[in-house]
mmCIF file of C-alpha atoms in Angstrom:
data_model
loop_
_atom_site.group_PDB
_atom_site.id
_atom_site.type_symbol
_atom_site.label_atom_id
_atom_site.label_comp_id
_atom_site.label_asym_id
_atom_site.label_seq_id
_atom_site.Cartn_x
_atom_site.Cartn_y
_atom_site.Cartn_z
ATOM 1 C CA MET A 1449 0.298 -0.120 -0.112
ATOM 2 C CA GLN A 1450 0.957 2.741 -1.029
ATOM 3 C CA LYS A 1451 0.943 4.416 2.862
ATOM 4 C CA GLU A 1452 3.676 1.096 4.026
ATOM 5 C CA TYR A 1453 5.816 2.900 0.923
ATOM 6 C CA PHE A 1454 6.028 6.021 2.027
ATOM 7 C CA MET A 1455 7.085 4.858 5.779
ATOM 8 C CA LYS A 1456 9.273 3.252 4.356
ATOM 9 C CA LYS A 1457 11.277 6.172 3.073
ATOM 10 C CA ALA A 1458 10.592 7.796 6.406
ATOM 11 C CA ILE A 1459 12.314 4.077 7.724
ATOM 12 C CA GLN A 1460 14.899 4.282 5.825
ATOM 13 C CA GLN A 1461 15.247 8.224 6.869
ATOM 14 C CA ALA A 1462 15.237 7.364 10.434
ATOM 15 C CA LYS A 1463 18.346 4.778 10.234
ATOM 16 C CA LEU A 1464 20.606 7.637 8.838
ATOM 17 C CA SER A 1465 20.501 9.292 12.465
ATOM 18 C CA LEU A 1466 21.938 6.266 14.410
ATOM 19 C CA LYS A 1467 25.420 6.915 12.228
ATOM 20 C CA THR A 1468 25.614 10.211 14.011
ATOM 21 C CA GLY A 1469 24.452 8.779 17.137
ATOM 22 C CA ASP A 1470 20.830 10.820 16.943
ATOM 23 C CA VAL A 1471 17.494 9.343 18.242
ATOM 24 C CA PRO A 1472 16.174 7.920 14.926
ATOM 25 C CA VAL A 1473 13.573 9.387 13.875
ATOM 26 C CA GLY A 1474 12.320 10.112 9.608
ATOM 27 C CA ALA A 1475 10.400 12.019 7.095
ATOM 28 C CA VAL A 1476 8.990 12.745 3.996
ATOM 29 C CA VAL A 1477 6.574 15.391 2.684
ATOM 30 C CA VAL A 1478 4.647 13.893 -0.837
ATOM 31 C CA LYS A 1479 2.855 15.870 -3.036
ATOM 32 C CA ASP A 1480 1.419 14.819 -5.850
ATOM 33 C CA ASN A 1481 2.295 11.354 -4.834
ATOM 34 C CA LYS A 1482 6.353 11.680 -5.406
ATOM 35 C CA ILE A 1483 8.517 12.433 -2.778
ATOM 36 C CA ILE A 1484 9.550 16.181 -2.662
ATOM 37 C CA ALA A 1485 11.772 15.933 0.891
ATOM 38 C CA TYR A 1486 13.069 13.708 2.825
ATOM 39 C CA ALA A 1487 15.293 14.617 6.600
ATOM 40 C CA CYS A 1488 16.415 12.884 9.567
ATOM 41 C CA ASN A 1489 16.341 13.867 12.720
ATOM 42 C CA LYS A 1490 19.755 15.702 13.134
ATOM 43 C CA LYS A 1491 19.946 17.392 16.678
ATOM 44 C CA GLU A 1492 23.130 15.589 17.721
ATOM 45 C CA LYS A 1493 24.535 15.604 14.441
ATOM 46 C CA LYS A 1494 23.794 19.714 14.644
ATOM 47 C CA GLN A 1495 24.575 20.280 17.812
ATOM 48 C CA ASN A 1496 20.590 21.782 17.617
ATOM 49 C CA CYS A 1497 17.522 21.020 19.638
ATOM 50 C CA LEU A 1498 15.460 22.364 16.945
ATOM 51 C CA ALA A 1499 16.797 19.676 14.161
ATOM 52 C CA HIS A 1500 13.346 17.286 14.508
ATOM 53 C CA ALA A 1501 13.268 15.558 11.192
ATOM 54 C CA GLU A 1502 10.222 17.520 10.125
ATOM 55 C CA ILE A 1503 11.422 20.437 10.527
ATOM 56 C CA ILE A 1504 14.076 19.796 8.521
ATOM 57 C CA ALA A 1505 11.875 18.445 5.354
ATOM 58 C CA ILE A 1506 8.642 20.915 5.937
ATOM 59 C CA ASN A 1507 11.935 23.680 5.618
ATOM 60 C CA LYS A 1508 13.625 21.124 2.414
ATOM 61 C CA ALA A 1509 10.121 21.056 1.339
ATOM 62 C CA ILE A 1510 8.897 25.207 1.602
ATOM 63 C CA LYS A 1511 12.299 25.401 -0.616
ATOM 64 C CA LYS A 1512 12.318 23.385 -3.606
ATOM 65 C CA LEU A 1513 8.954 24.389 -3.900
ATOM 66 C CA LYS A 1514 9.454 28.332 -3.452
ATOM 67 C CA THR A 1515 5.705 28.744 -1.421
ATOM 68 C CA LYS A 1516 5.700 30.039 1.887
ATOM 69 C CA ILE A 1517 2.793 27.206 2.825
ATOM 70 C CA LEU A 1518 2.464 22.968 1.457
ATOM 71 C CA PRO A 1519 -0.826 23.252 1.752
ATOM 72 C CA ASP A 1520 -0.942 20.024 -1.006
ATOM 73 C CA CYS A 1521 1.619 18.373 0.395
ATOM 74 C CA GLU A 1522 1.025 14.859 3.054
ATOM 75 C CA LEU A 1523 3.570 14.027 6.039
ATOM 76 C CA TYR A 1524 5.093 11.038 6.979
ATOM 77 C CA VAL A 1525 7.297 10.599 9.896
ATOM 78 C CA THR A 1526 8.407 7.641 12.041
ATOM 79 C CA PHE A 1527 7.117 8.652 15.274
ATOM 80 C CA GLU A 1528 4.505 10.810 16.855
ATOM 81 C CA PRO A 1529 5.019 14.323 15.912
ATOM 82 C CA CYS A 1530 7.049 16.226 19.431
ATOM 83 C CA LEU A 1531 4.520 19.855 20.394
ATOM 84 C CA MET A 1532 6.892 21.481 18.142
ATOM 85 C CA CYS A 1533 6.759 19.915 15.534
ATOM 86 C CA VAL A 1534 2.431 19.946 15.085
ATOM 87 C CA GLY A 1535 3.033 23.433 15.760
ATOM 88 C CA ALA A 1536 5.291 23.331 12.446
ATOM 89 C CA ILE A 1537 2.598 21.608 10.354
ATOM 90 C CA LEU A 1538 0.164 23.790 11.192
ATOM 91 C CA SER A 1539 1.743 26.518 10.098
ATOM 92 C CA ALA A 1540 2.396 24.959 6.748
ATOM 93 C CA LYS A 1541 -0.784 24.070 6.307
ATOM 94 C CA ILE A 1542 0.242 20.316 5.743
ATOM 95 C CA LYS A 1543 -2.778 18.158 4.251
ATOM 96 C CA LYS A 1544 -2.951 15.037 6.717
ATOM 97 C CA VAL A 1545 -0.012 13.895 8.511
ATOM 98 C CA TYR A 1546 1.147 10.098 8.412
ATOM 99 C CA PHE A 1547 2.392 8.973 11.354
ATOM 100 C CA GLY A 1548 4.279 5.571 13.038
ATOM 101 C CA ALA A 1549 5.177 4.693 16.403
ATOM 102 C CA TYR A 1550 2.818 6.349 19.297
ATOM 103 C CA ASP A 1551 4.383 8.822 21.820
ATOM 104 C CA LEU A 1552 3.431 6.866 24.621
ATOM 105 C CA ARG A 1553 4.230 9.711 27.299
ATOM 106 C CA PHE A 1554 4.098 12.596 24.969
ATOM 107 C CA SER A 1555 0.899 12.521 23.125
ATOM 108 C CA CYS A 1556 0.871 15.403 20.710
ATOM 109 C CA ALA A 1557 -0.760 14.870 17.881
ATOM 110 C CA ASN A 1558 -4.559 15.023 18.621
ATOM 111 C CA LEU A 1559 -3.187 18.473 18.795
ATOM 112 C CA LEU A 1560 -2.769 18.765 15.187
ATOM 113 C CA LYS A 1561 -7.682 17.800 13.962
ATOM 114 C CA GLU A 1562 -8.608 19.837 17.571
ATOM 115 C CA ASN A 1563 -8.976 23.269 15.699
ATOM 116 C CA ASN A 1564 -7.585 25.391 18.737
ATOM 117 C CA PHE A 1565 -5.413 27.003 16.459
ATOM 118 C CA ASN A 1566 -6.310 28.805 13.114
ATOM 119 C CA PHE A 1567 -6.036 25.475 10.967
ATOM 120 C CA SER A 1568 -5.885 21.734 12.080
ATOM 121 C CA THR A 1569 -5.222 18.551 10.108
ATOM 122 C CA ASP A 1570 -5.681 14.850 9.738
ATOM 123 C CA VAL A 1571 -3.107 12.783 11.386
ATOM 124 C CA GLU A 1572 -3.177 9.004 11.354
ATOM 125 C CA GLY A 1573 -0.768 7.766 13.499
ATOM 126 C CA GLY A 1574 0.430 3.077 13.960
ATOM 127 C CA ILE A 1575 1.840 3.190 10.248
ATOM 128 C CA LEU A 1576 3.943 1.051 10.039
ATOM 129 C CA LYS A 1577 3.963 0.976 13.869
ATOM 130 C CA GLU A 1578 6.025 -2.169 15.499
ATOM 131 C CA GLU A 1579 8.767 -1.335 12.753
ATOM 132 C CA CYS A 1580 9.496 2.012 13.664
ATOM 133 C CA GLY A 1581 9.108 1.106 17.587
ATOM 134 C CA GLU A 1582 12.078 -1.319 17.199
ATOM 135 C CA MET A 1583 14.675 1.062 15.838
ATOM 136 C CA LEU A 1584 14.092 3.556 19.162
ATOM 137 C CA THR A 1585 13.706 1.017 21.425
ATOM 138 C CA GLU A 1586 16.752 -0.459 19.950
ATOM 139 C CA PHE A 1587 18.172 2.729 20.087
ATOM 140 C CA PHE A 1588 17.322 3.163 23.565
ATOM 141 C CA LYS A 1589 18.596 0.093 25.293
ATOM 142 C CA LYS A 1590 21.895 0.405 23.032
ATOM 143 C CA ILE A 1591 22.737 3.913 24.866
ATOM 144 C CA ARG A 1592 21.541 2.043 28.606
ATOM 145 C CA LYS A 1593 24.237 -0.849 28.468
ATOM 146 C CA ALA A 1594 26.361 2.354 27.184
ATOM 147 C CA GLU A 1595 25.753 4.357 31.013
ATOM 148 C CA LYS A 1596 25.566 1.037 32.328
ATOM 149 C CA LEU A 1597 29.123 0.189 31.220
ATOM 150 C CA ASN A 1598 29.959 4.069 31.561
ATOM 151 C CA ALA A 1599 29.015 3.612 35.361
ATOM 152 C CA ASN A 1600 30.493 0.282 36.065
ATOM 153 C CA MET B 780 13.721 48.186 34.305
ATOM 154 C CA GLN B 781 15.055 45.676 33.150
ATOM 155 C CA LYS B 782 12.024 44.059 31.677
ATOM 156 C CA GLU B 783 11.500 46.995 29.411
ATOM 157 C CA TYR B 784 14.639 47.794 28.927
ATOM 158 C CA PHE B 785 14.723 43.744 27.342
ATOM 159 C CA MET B 786 11.129 43.852 25.775
ATOM 160 C CA LYS B 787 12.368 47.307 23.792
ATOM 161 C CA LYS B 788 15.017 45.577 22.342
ATOM 162 C CA ALA B 789 13.134 43.313 20.263
ATOM 163 C CA ILE B 790 10.449 45.904 19.189
ATOM 164 C CA GLN B 791 13.051 47.264 17.209
ATOM 165 C CA GLN B 792 13.350 44.185 16.427
ATOM 166 C CA ALA B 793 9.754 43.394 15.160
ATOM 167 C CA LYS B 794 10.213 47.789 13.958
ATOM 168 C CA LEU B 795 12.363 45.666 10.976
ATOM 169 C CA SER B 796 10.034 43.603 9.867
ATOM 170 C CA LEU B 797 8.344 46.253 8.371
ATOM 171 C CA LYS B 798 10.731 46.407 6.079
ATOM 172 C CA THR B 799 9.535 43.577 4.191
ATOM 173 C CA GLY B 800 5.972 43.480 4.868
ATOM 174 C CA ASP B 801 6.333 41.596 7.899
ATOM 175 C CA VAL B 802 4.243 40.865 10.630
ATOM 176 C CA PRO B 803 5.625 43.268 13.131
ATOM 177 C CA VAL B 804 7.443 41.123 16.358
ATOM 178 C CA GLY B 805 10.854 40.326 17.318
ATOM 179 C CA ALA B 806 12.294 38.529 20.102
ATOM 180 C CA VAL B 807 15.702 38.720 22.123
ATOM 181 C CA VAL B 808 17.573 36.100 23.858
ATOM 182 C CA VAL B 809 19.671 37.181 26.849
ATOM 183 C CA LYS B 810 22.121 35.182 29.093
ATOM 184 C CA ASP B 811 23.297 36.599 32.869
ATOM 185 C CA ASN B 812 21.657 40.213 31.879
ATOM 186 C CA LYS B 813 23.113 40.356 27.689
ATOM 187 C CA ILE B 814 21.675 40.496 24.155
ATOM 188 C CA ILE B 815 22.910 37.684 22.385
ATOM 189 C CA ALA B 816 20.816 37.190 19.575
ATOM 190 C CA TYR B 817 18.461 39.589 18.032
ATOM 191 C CA ALA B 818 15.437 37.978 15.777
ATOM 192 C CA CYS B 819 12.476 39.634 13.193
ATOM 193 C CA ASN B 820 9.869 38.004 11.830
ATOM 194 C CA LYS B 821 10.636 36.772 8.135
ATOM 195 C CA LYS B 822 7.603 34.682 7.040
ATOM 196 C CA GLU B 823 7.250 36.908 4.030
ATOM 197 C CA LYS B 824 10.847 37.886 3.563
ATOM 198 C CA LYS B 825 11.929 34.436 3.291
ATOM 199 C CA GLN B 826 8.946 33.024 2.084
ATOM 200 C CA ASN B 827 9.056 30.248 5.289
ATOM 201 C CA CYS B 828 6.379 30.039 7.143
ATOM 202 C CA LEU B 829 8.732 28.810 9.723
ATOM 203 C CA ALA B 830 10.829 31.349 10.125
ATOM 204 C CA HIS B 831 8.869 33.098 13.813
ATOM 205 C CA ALA B 832 11.124 35.089 15.115
ATOM 206 C CA GLU B 833 11.325 33.301 18.610
ATOM 207 C CA ILE B 834 13.328 29.727 16.018
ATOM 208 C CA ILE B 835 14.909 32.009 14.279
ATOM 209 C CA ALA B 836 16.533 33.926 17.542
ATOM 210 C CA ILE B 837 16.897 30.073 19.299
ATOM 211 C CA ASN B 838 19.060 29.063 16.214
ATOM 212 C CA LYS B 839 20.694 32.199 16.031
ATOM 213 C CA ALA B 840 21.754 31.482 20.132
ATOM 214 C CA ILE B 841 22.356 28.377 19.827
ATOM 215 C CA LYS B 842 24.867 28.550 17.065
ATOM 216 C CA LYS B 843 26.710 31.752 19.229
ATOM 217 C CA LEU B 844 26.724 30.058 23.157
ATOM 218 C CA LYS B 845 28.204 26.472 20.081
ATOM 219 C CA THR B 846 24.898 24.532 22.873
ATOM 220 C CA LYS B 847 22.370 22.326 22.475
ATOM 221 C CA ILE B 848 19.794 23.618 24.429
ATOM 222 C CA LEU B 849 20.079 26.756 25.963
ATOM 223 C CA PRO B 850 19.173 26.326 29.854
ATOM 224 C CA ASP B 851 20.977 29.353 31.636
ATOM 225 C CA CYS B 852 18.724 31.869 28.296
ATOM 226 C CA GLU B 853 15.384 34.032 28.634
ATOM 227 C CA LEU B 854 13.935 34.839 25.320
ATOM 228 C CA TYR B 855 11.834 37.853 24.737
ATOM 229 C CA VAL B 856 9.254 38.842 22.072
ATOM 230 C CA THR B 857 6.862 40.905 21.673
ATOM 231 C CA PHE B 858 3.443 38.749 21.371
ATOM 232 C CA GLU B 859 2.573 35.732 22.670
ATOM 233 C CA PRO B 860 4.076 33.075 21.228
ATOM 234 C CA CYS B 861 2.320 30.360 18.374
ATOM 235 C CA LEU B 862 2.484 26.902 19.471
ATOM 236 C CA MET B 863 4.890 26.435 17.583
ATOM 237 C CA CYS B 864 7.226 28.276 18.997
ATOM 238 C CA VAL B 865 5.896 27.036 22.615
ATOM 239 C CA GLY B 866 7.165 23.692 21.785
ATOM 240 C CA ALA B 867 10.878 25.039 20.259
ATOM 241 C CA ILE B 868 10.293 27.571 24.000
ATOM 242 C CA LEU B 869 10.163 24.109 24.723
ATOM 243 C CA SER B 870 12.428 21.760 23.863
ATOM 244 C CA ALA B 871 15.438 24.849 23.943
ATOM 245 C CA LYS B 872 14.656 24.374 27.984
ATOM 246 C CA ILE B 873 14.727 28.303 28.009
ATOM 247 C CA LYS B 874 14.582 29.073 31.354
ATOM 248 C CA LYS B 875 11.370 31.632 31.509
ATOM 249 C CA VAL B 876 9.631 34.227 28.525
ATOM 250 C CA TYR B 877 8.749 37.441 28.940
ATOM 251 C CA PHE B 878 6.402 38.057 25.517
ATOM 252 C CA GLY B 879 4.168 41.934 24.998
ATOM 253 C CA ALA B 880 1.067 41.481 23.289
ATOM 254 C CA TYR B 881 -0.607 38.957 24.276
ATOM 255 C CA ASP B 882 -2.564 36.851 21.401
ATOM 256 C CA LEU B 883 -6.447 36.974 22.293
ATOM 257 C CA ARG B 884 -7.435 33.936 19.931
ATOM 258 C CA PHE B 885 -4.837 31.567 19.597
ATOM 259 C CA SER B 886 -3.388 32.087 23.010
ATOM 260 C CA CYS B 887 -1.201 29.035 24.058
ATOM 261 C CA ALA B 888 1.622 30.568 25.946
ATOM 262 C CA ASN B 889 -0.168 28.438 28.984
ATOM 263 C CA LEU B 890 1.074 25.623 27.748
ATOM 264 C CA LEU B 891 4.525 26.470 29.235
ATOM 265 C CA LYS B 892 4.003 26.375 32.542
ATOM 266 C CA GLU B 893 1.866 22.835 32.233
ATOM 267 C CA ASN B 894 4.311 20.311 32.597
ATOM 268 C CA ASN B 895 2.556 18.385 30.032
ATOM 269 C CA PHE B 896 5.787 17.973 27.613
ATOM 270 C CA ASN B 897 9.032 16.786 28.964
ATOM 271 C CA PHE B 898 10.442 19.984 31.062
ATOM 272 C CA SER B 899 8.333 23.241 31.541
ATOM 273 C CA THR B 900 9.407 26.768 31.806
ATOM 274 C CA ASP B 901 7.884 30.245 33.214
ATOM 275 C CA VAL B 902 6.749 32.993 31.125
ATOM 276 C CA GLU B 903 5.086 36.443 32.397
ATOM 277 C CA GLY B 904 2.953 38.267 29.207
ATOM 278 C CA GLY B 905 2.625 41.427 28.758
ATOM 279 C CA ILE B 906 5.561 43.393 29.573
ATOM 280 C CA LEU B 907 5.271 46.981 27.486
ATOM 281 C CA LYS B 908 1.688 45.601 26.369
ATOM 282 C CA GLU B 909 0.415 48.661 24.052
ATOM 283 C CA GLU B 910 3.518 49.249 22.312
ATOM 284 C CA CYS B 911 3.951 45.436 21.467
ATOM 285 C CA GLY B 912 0.602 45.249 20.671
ATOM 286 C CA GLU B 913 -0.410 49.256 18.730
ATOM 287 C CA MET B 914 2.390 48.275 16.056
ATOM 288 C CA LEU B 915 0.197 44.822 15.623
ATOM 289 C CA THR B 916 -3.148 46.657 15.445
ATOM 290 C CA GLU B 917 -1.946 49.589 12.758
ATOM 291 C CA PHE B 918 -0.278 46.566 11.027
ATOM 292 C CA PHE B 919 -3.478 45.256 10.304
ATOM 293 C CA LYS B 920 -5.304 48.767 9.429
ATOM 294 C CA LYS B 921 -3.105 48.671 6.469
ATOM 295 C CA ILE B 922 -3.208 45.987 5.083
ATOM 296 C CA ARG B 923 -7.285 45.894 5.347
ATOM 297 C CA LYS B 924 -6.933 49.804 4.041
ATOM 298 C CA ALA B 925 -5.431 48.620 0.995
ATOM 299 C CA GLU B 926 -7.682 45.069 0.890
ATOM 300 C CA LYS B 927 -10.499 47.977 0.891
ATOM 301 C CA LEU B 928 -8.925 49.584 -2.249
ATOM 302 C CA ASN B 929 -7.702 47.164 -4.062
ATOM 303 C CA ALA B 930 -11.238 45.695 -4.126
ATOM 304 C CA ASN B 931 -12.890 49.187 -5.474
#
């Protein structure tokens, strides 16, 4: 299915985050069934807390299309967007958001639909959620193991 | 007073937005009582819906300090931050936010204090709110007048 196809492309991006010790999250922006922007989380690589995959992907799409907003675009992201990215998605007036794994601690995706912020957008979670979530579980397992080794 | 001093610097920034037809919003980031980053809203200038004054100022401060987050910094902004900027402020773990005019339609500042998003921060609104608000009122009055002229 098409949704799974684009989420797989976002997963490929997420894996690139691992190369720089970044939490594996990836995103793609789709317009007319074509990917127009790819990005992965680069908080560690860029040493910048704002360098989330969604923000980088939205900025790339805006530059590529030379438009201020992205009303004809969809965003695929492997992990449920945080508060900042939800705000960015609403600012960009993105048509629909598909995400993979759910953020069980700070779930923000419902804010996309709430229509309290000048715009609301459709959202569907859980696309390839096992695959998206496993990358994160593995990543944090390794980090905890390394921390344990350092502590000993 | 110091709060008013820094807000005046943010107001000076806001006025720069007007040169490019941007909504006049300005921000400064302060560390140890010194301004380390200035920015104004550049959505029109950059043709990018994410180019809010707060985001640009936070990015500049991160680059200047070479730190991933800004826990020792305060942010002054002439208008109540939107959802995206609230999320960015929380991601950057900014110590305290001072804003000028209130956003009576989509007020988001209370989310800064709510501690639902991995971090919460202190916020104080209404600093030089008349001056901050008047710039916005004047700006939108001019836009409506121009639209009316174009319609006739």
